[in-house]
Amino acid sequence: MTSPSVKQAYSLLVERCNVMLNSKFIMSSNCIASILKVIASVPCLTNYLIKCSQDFSFDKCMDQATKTSKFTLPDDSKTVVAFITEMLYKFDRKDIDLTKFIKIYYPEKNFEGSYKTFCQEIITPYLLAFSTITHDEDVEDAKPATSVGVFDAARTQVTQYILALNEHVTNDESLKDEKKKDYLLMLNGLYYAFEKDNAKMIKVVFVGLKSVMASYKPGVSYITAIEKILQSYAVI
């Protein structure tokens, strides 16, 4: 699978974010999952996220952001990318209640108005921050951050499950083409992360894969097996 260029990767992110900016709250979960999916499945975006997440502390950023009744984002673009991405993961996993968060920090006359303000003040800066860190950079500049290599045994074990699940998805005639494409894209992303031998990238992509395939019952056993292997080698 040919990896998109920096420009193409950013365009994919813009497309997903614009959908959320123009959506209603009822579609927020799907929009957030879609944004996380493109970050986890496009190597260029994953690499940038890893760079931005070096020495990043979500708890420290959240404390700073919520010191007053107004939610305040960090000034640094890299920190904004890491912070908002982690926030989106927490919204997606229900670690943070999105409805309560919006009501507390973006009060408007009606909830849809609050949601619109939330999108404008979170998603728009997110795109701008990503644009800043990708500006004038070539694909070669988006190399993965240095990371402790994953044990060969772990790679071998996980790759077997990736290939088996890939084959199952490919041959599953009950799957809609869009779903099948999404699943295969994520599986290819995880395989790519192992090829790069980058533990941090593997962790990011696996979280995205697990979220995207959560409703695919035939894949549960495969995902669970992969998760146990990654846990046993302290990758996640």
CSV table of C-alpha atoms in Angstrom, one decimal:
chain,number,residue,atom,x,y,z
A,1,MET,CA,0.0,0.0,0.0
A,2,THR,CA,1.5,3.4,-1.1
A,3,SER,CA,1.6,5.9,1.8
A,4,PRO,CA,0.1,9.3,1.1
A,5,SER,CA,2.4,12.3,0.9
A,6,VAL,CA,2.3,14.9,3.7
A,7,LYS,CA,0.0,17.1,1.6
A,8,GLN,CA,-2.4,14.2,0.8
A,9,ALA,CA,-2.4,13.1,4.4
A,10,TYR,CA,-3.3,16.5,5.7
A,11,SER,CA,-6.1,16.7,3.1
A,12,LEU,CA,-7.5,13.5,4.4
A,13,LEU,CA,-7.5,14.9,7.9
A,14,VAL,CA,-9.1,18.2,6.7
A,15,GLU,CA,-11.9,16.2,5.0
A,16,ARG,CA,-12.7,14.3,8.2
A,17,CYS,CA,-12.5,17.4,10.4
A,18,ASN,CA,-14.7,19.4,8.0
A,19,VAL,CA,-17.4,16.7,8.3
A,20,MET,CA,-17.4,17.2,12.1
A,21,LEU,CA,-17.4,21.0,11.8
A,22,ASN,CA,-20.6,20.8,9.7
A,23,SER,CA,-22.2,18.0,11.7
A,24,LYS,CA,-24.9,17.8,14.4
A,25,PHE,CA,-24.1,16.5,17.8
A,26,ILE,CA,-25.9,13.2,17.1
A,27,MET,CA,-23.1,12.4,14.6
A,28,SER,CA,-20.2,13.4,17.0
A,29,SER,CA,-19.2,9.9,17.9
A,30,ASN,CA,-18.9,8.8,14.3
A,31,CYS,CA,-17.0,12.0,13.4
A,32,ILE,CA,-14.5,11.5,16.2
A,33,ALA,CA,-14.0,7.9,15.3
A,34,SER,CA,-13.4,8.9,11.7
A,35,ILE,CA,-10.8,11.5,12.7
A,36,LEU,CA,-9.0,9.0,14.9
A,37,LYS,CA,-9.1,6.3,12.2
A,38,VAL,CA,-7.4,8.5,9.6
A,39,ILE,CA,-4.7,9.5,12.1
A,40,ALA,CA,-4.1,5.9,13.1
A,41,SER,CA,-4.2,4.5,9.6
A,42,VAL,CA,-2.1,7.1,7.7
A,43,PRO,CA,1.6,6.6,8.6
A,44,CYS,CA,2.5,10.2,7.9
A,45,LEU,CA,-0.1,11.5,10.4
A,46,THR,CA,0.8,8.8,12.9
A,47,ASN,CA,4.5,9.8,12.7
A,48,TYR,CA,3.7,13.4,13.3
A,49,LEU,CA,1.5,12.5,16.3
A,50,ILE,CA,4.4,10.5,17.8
A,51,LYS,CA,6.7,13.5,17.4
A,52,CYS,CA,4.2,15.8,19.0
A,53,SER,CA,3.7,13.4,21.9
A,54,GLN,CA,7.3,13.3,23.0
A,55,ASP,CA,7.4,14.4,26.7
A,56,PHE,CA,3.7,15.3,26.6
A,57,SER,CA,1.6,15.1,29.7
A,58,PHE,CA,-2.2,15.0,29.1
A,59,ASP,CA,-3.0,15.5,32.8
A,60,LYS,CA,-0.7,18.6,33.0
A,61,CYS,CA,-2.3,20.1,29.9
A,62,MET,CA,-5.8,19.4,31.1
A,63,ASP,CA,-5.0,21.1,34.4
A,64,GLN,CA,-3.8,24.2,32.6
A,65,ALA,CA,-6.7,24.2,30.2
A,66,THR,CA,-9.4,24.0,32.9
A,67,LYS,CA,-7.9,26.5,35.4
A,68,THR,CA,-10.9,28.8,34.7
A,69,SER,CA,-14.4,28.3,33.3
A,70,LYS,CA,-13.0,29.0,29.9
A,71,PHE,CA,-11.3,26.0,28.3
A,72,THR,CA,-7.9,27.2,27.1
A,73,LEU,CA,-5.7,25.4,24.6
A,74,PRO,CA,-1.9,25.4,24.8
A,75,ASP,CA,0.1,27.9,22.7
A,76,ASP,CA,2.5,25.4,21.1
A,77,SER,CA,1.2,23.7,18.0
A,78,LYS,CA,2.8,20.3,18.8
A,79,THR,CA,1.2,20.3,22.2
A,80,VAL,CA,-2.2,21.2,20.7
A,81,VAL,CA,-2.0,18.2,18.3
A,82,ALA,CA,-1.0,15.8,21.1
A,83,PHE,CA,-3.5,17.2,23.5
A,84,ILE,CA,-6.6,17.3,21.3
A,85,THR,CA,-5.8,13.9,19.8
A,86,GLU,CA,-5.7,12.4,23.3
A,87,MET,CA,-8.9,14.2,24.1
A,88,LEU,CA,-10.6,12.7,21.1
A,89,TYR,CA,-9.4,9.3,22.2
A,90,LYS,CA,-10.9,9.9,25.6
A,91,PHE,CA,-14.2,11.1,24.2
A,92,ASP,CA,-14.3,8.0,21.9
A,93,ARG,CA,-13.6,5.6,24.8
A,94,LYS,CA,-16.0,7.5,27.1
A,95,ASP,CA,-13.2,8.2,29.5
A,96,ILE,CA,-14.5,11.8,29.3
A,97,ASP,CA,-18.2,12.5,28.9
A,98,LEU,CA,-18.5,14.7,25.7
A,99,THR,CA,-21.9,16.0,26.6
A,100,LYS,CA,-20.9,17.1,30.1
A,101,PHE,CA,-17.7,18.6,28.7
A,102,ILE,CA,-19.5,20.7,26.2
A,103,LYS,CA,-22.1,21.9,28.7
A,104,ILE,CA,-19.4,23.0,31.2
A,105,TYR,CA,-17.0,24.7,28.8
A,106,TYR,CA,-19.1,25.8,25.9
A,107,PRO,CA,-22.5,27.0,27.3
A,108,GLU,CA,-24.9,28.5,24.7
A,109,LYS,CA,-28.6,29.0,24.5
A,110,ASN,CA,-29.1,25.6,23.1
A,111,PHE,CA,-27.0,22.4,23.1
A,112,GLU,CA,-26.5,22.3,19.3
A,113,GLY,CA,-25.1,25.9,19.6
A,114,SER,CA,-22.7,24.6,22.3
A,115,TYR,CA,-21.6,21.8,20.1
A,116,LYS,CA,-21.0,24.1,17.2
A,117,THR,CA,-18.9,26.3,19.4
A,118,PHE,CA,-17.0,23.3,20.7
A,119,CYS,CA,-16.2,22.2,17.2
A,120,GLN,CA,-15.0,25.7,16.2
A,121,GLU,CA,-12.8,26.1,19.2
A,122,ILE,CA,-11.4,22.6,19.3
A,123,ILE,CA,-11.4,21.1,15.8
A,124,THR,CA,-10.5,24.3,13.9
A,125,PRO,CA,-7.4,25.0,16.1
A,126,TYR,CA,-6.5,21.3,15.8
A,127,LEU,CA,-6.4,21.6,12.0
A,128,LEU,CA,-4.4,24.8,12.2
A,129,ALA,CA,-1.9,23.2,14.6
A,130,PHE,CA,-1.5,20.2,12.3
A,131,SER,CA,-1.0,22.6,9.3
A,132,THR,CA,1.7,24.4,11.2
A,133,ILE,CA,3.8,21.3,12.0
A,134,THR,CA,3.4,19.9,8.5
A,135,HIS,CA,4.1,23.1,6.6
A,136,ASP,CA,7.0,23.0,4.2
A,137,GLU,CA,8.0,19.5,5.3
A,138,ASP,CA,8.7,16.6,2.9
A,139,VAL,CA,7.7,13.0,3.5
A,140,GLU,CA,11.3,12.2,4.5
A,141,ASP,CA,11.0,14.7,7.4
A,142,ALA,CA,8.1,12.7,8.8
A,143,LYS,CA,10.2,9.7,10.0
A,144,PRO,CA,9.1,7.8,13.0
A,145,ALA,CA,10.4,8.8,16.4
A,146,THR,CA,13.1,6.6,17.8
A,147,SER,CA,11.6,3.8,19.8
A,148,VAL,CA,12.6,0.7,21.5
A,149,GLY,CA,12.3,-2.2,19.0
A,150,VAL,CA,9.6,-4.7,19.4
A,151,PHE,CA,10.8,-8.2,20.1
A,152,ASP,CA,10.9,-10.4,16.9
A,153,ALA,CA,8.7,-13.0,18.7
A,154,ALA,CA,6.0,-10.4,19.3
A,155,ARG,CA,6.1,-9.3,15.6
A,156,THR,CA,5.9,-12.8,14.4
A,157,GLN,CA,3.0,-13.7,16.6
A,158,VAL,CA,1.0,-10.6,15.9
A,159,THR,CA,1.6,-10.7,12.1
A,160,GLN,CA,0.0,-14.1,12.0
A,161,TYR,CA,-3.2,-12.7,13.5
A,162,ILE,CA,-3.1,-9.6,11.2
A,163,LEU,CA,-2.8,-11.8,8.1
A,164,ALA,CA,-5.5,-14.2,9.3
A,165,LEU,CA,-7.9,-11.4,10.1
A,166,ASN,CA,-7.1,-9.6,6.9
A,167,GLU,CA,-8.0,-12.8,4.9
A,168,HIS,CA,-11.2,-13.2,7.0
A,169,VAL,CA,-12.3,-9.6,6.3
A,170,THR,CA,-11.4,-9.9,2.6
A,171,ASN,CA,-13.6,-13.0,2.2
A,172,ASP,CA,-16.5,-11.8,4.3
A,173,GLU,CA,-19.2,-11.2,1.8
A,174,SER,CA,-21.6,-9.9,4.5
A,175,LEU,CA,-19.4,-6.8,5.0
A,176,LYS,CA,-20.3,-3.6,3.1
A,177,ASP,CA,-17.5,-2.4,0.9
A,178,GLU,CA,-16.9,0.8,3.0
A,179,LYS,CA,-16.5,-1.3,6.2
A,180,LYS,CA,-14.3,-3.8,4.5
A,181,LYS,CA,-12.1,-1.0,3.2
A,182,ASP,CA,-11.8,0.6,6.6
A,183,TYR,CA,-10.9,-2.6,8.3
A,184,LEU,CA,-8.3,-3.5,5.8
A,185,LEU,CA,-6.8,0.0,5.9
A,186,MET,CA,-6.4,-0.3,9.7
A,187,LEU,CA,-4.9,-3.8,9.5
A,188,ASN,CA,-2.4,-2.6,6.9
A,189,GLY,CA,-1.6,0.3,9.2
A,190,LEU,CA,-0.8,-2.0,12.1
A,191,TYR,CA,1.3,-4.2,9.8
A,192,TYR,CA,3.2,-1.1,8.6
A,193,ALA,CA,3.8,-0.1,12.3
A,194,PHE,CA,5.4,-3.5,13.0
A,195,GLU,CA,7.5,-3.2,9.8
A,196,LYS,CA,8.8,0.1,11.2
A,197,ASP,CA,9.5,-1.6,14.5
A,198,ASN,CA,8.2,1.4,16.4
A,199,ALA,CA,6.5,0.5,19.6
A,200,LYS,CA,4.8,3.9,20.0
A,201,MET,CA,3.4,3.8,16.5
A,202,ILE,CA,2.1,0.3,17.2
A,203,LYS,CA,0.3,1.5,20.3
A,204,VAL,CA,-1.4,4.4,18.5
A,205,VAL,CA,-2.5,2.3,15.5
A,206,PHE,CA,-3.7,-0.6,17.7
A,207,VAL,CA,-6.0,1.7,19.7
A,208,GLY,CA,-7.5,3.0,16.4
A,209,LEU,CA,-7.9,-0.6,15.1
A,210,LYS,CA,-9.6,-1.8,18.2
A,211,SER,CA,-12.0,1.2,18.1
A,212,VAL,CA,-12.8,0.8,14.4
A,213,MET,CA,-13.4,-3.0,14.6
A,214,ALA,CA,-15.2,-3.0,17.9
A,215,SER,CA,-18.6,-3.9,16.3
A,216,TYR,CA,-17.1,-6.6,14.1
A,217,LYS,CA,-17.9,-9.8,16.1
A,218,PRO,CA,-15.8,-12.2,13.9
A,219,GLY,CA,-12.8,-10.1,14.6
A,220,VAL,CA,-13.1,-10.0,18.4
A,221,SER,CA,-11.0,-13.1,19.0
A,222,TYR,CA,-8.2,-11.8,16.7
A,223,ILE,CA,-8.1,-8.4,18.3
A,224,THR,CA,-8.1,-9.9,21.8
A,225,ALA,CA,-5.2,-12.2,20.9
A,226,ILE,CA,-3.2,-9.3,19.4
A,227,GLU,CA,-3.9,-7.2,22.5
A,228,LYS,CA,-2.7,-9.9,24.9
A,229,ILE,CA,0.5,-10.3,22.9
A,230,LEU,CA,1.1,-6.5,22.9
A,231,GLN,CA,0.5,-6.4,26.7
A,232,SER,CA,2.8,-9.4,27.3
A,233,TYR,CA,5.6,-7.5,25.6
A,234,ALA,CA,4.7,-4.2,27.4
A,235,VAL,CA,3.9,-2.4,24.1
A,236,ILE,CA,0.5,-1.3,25.5
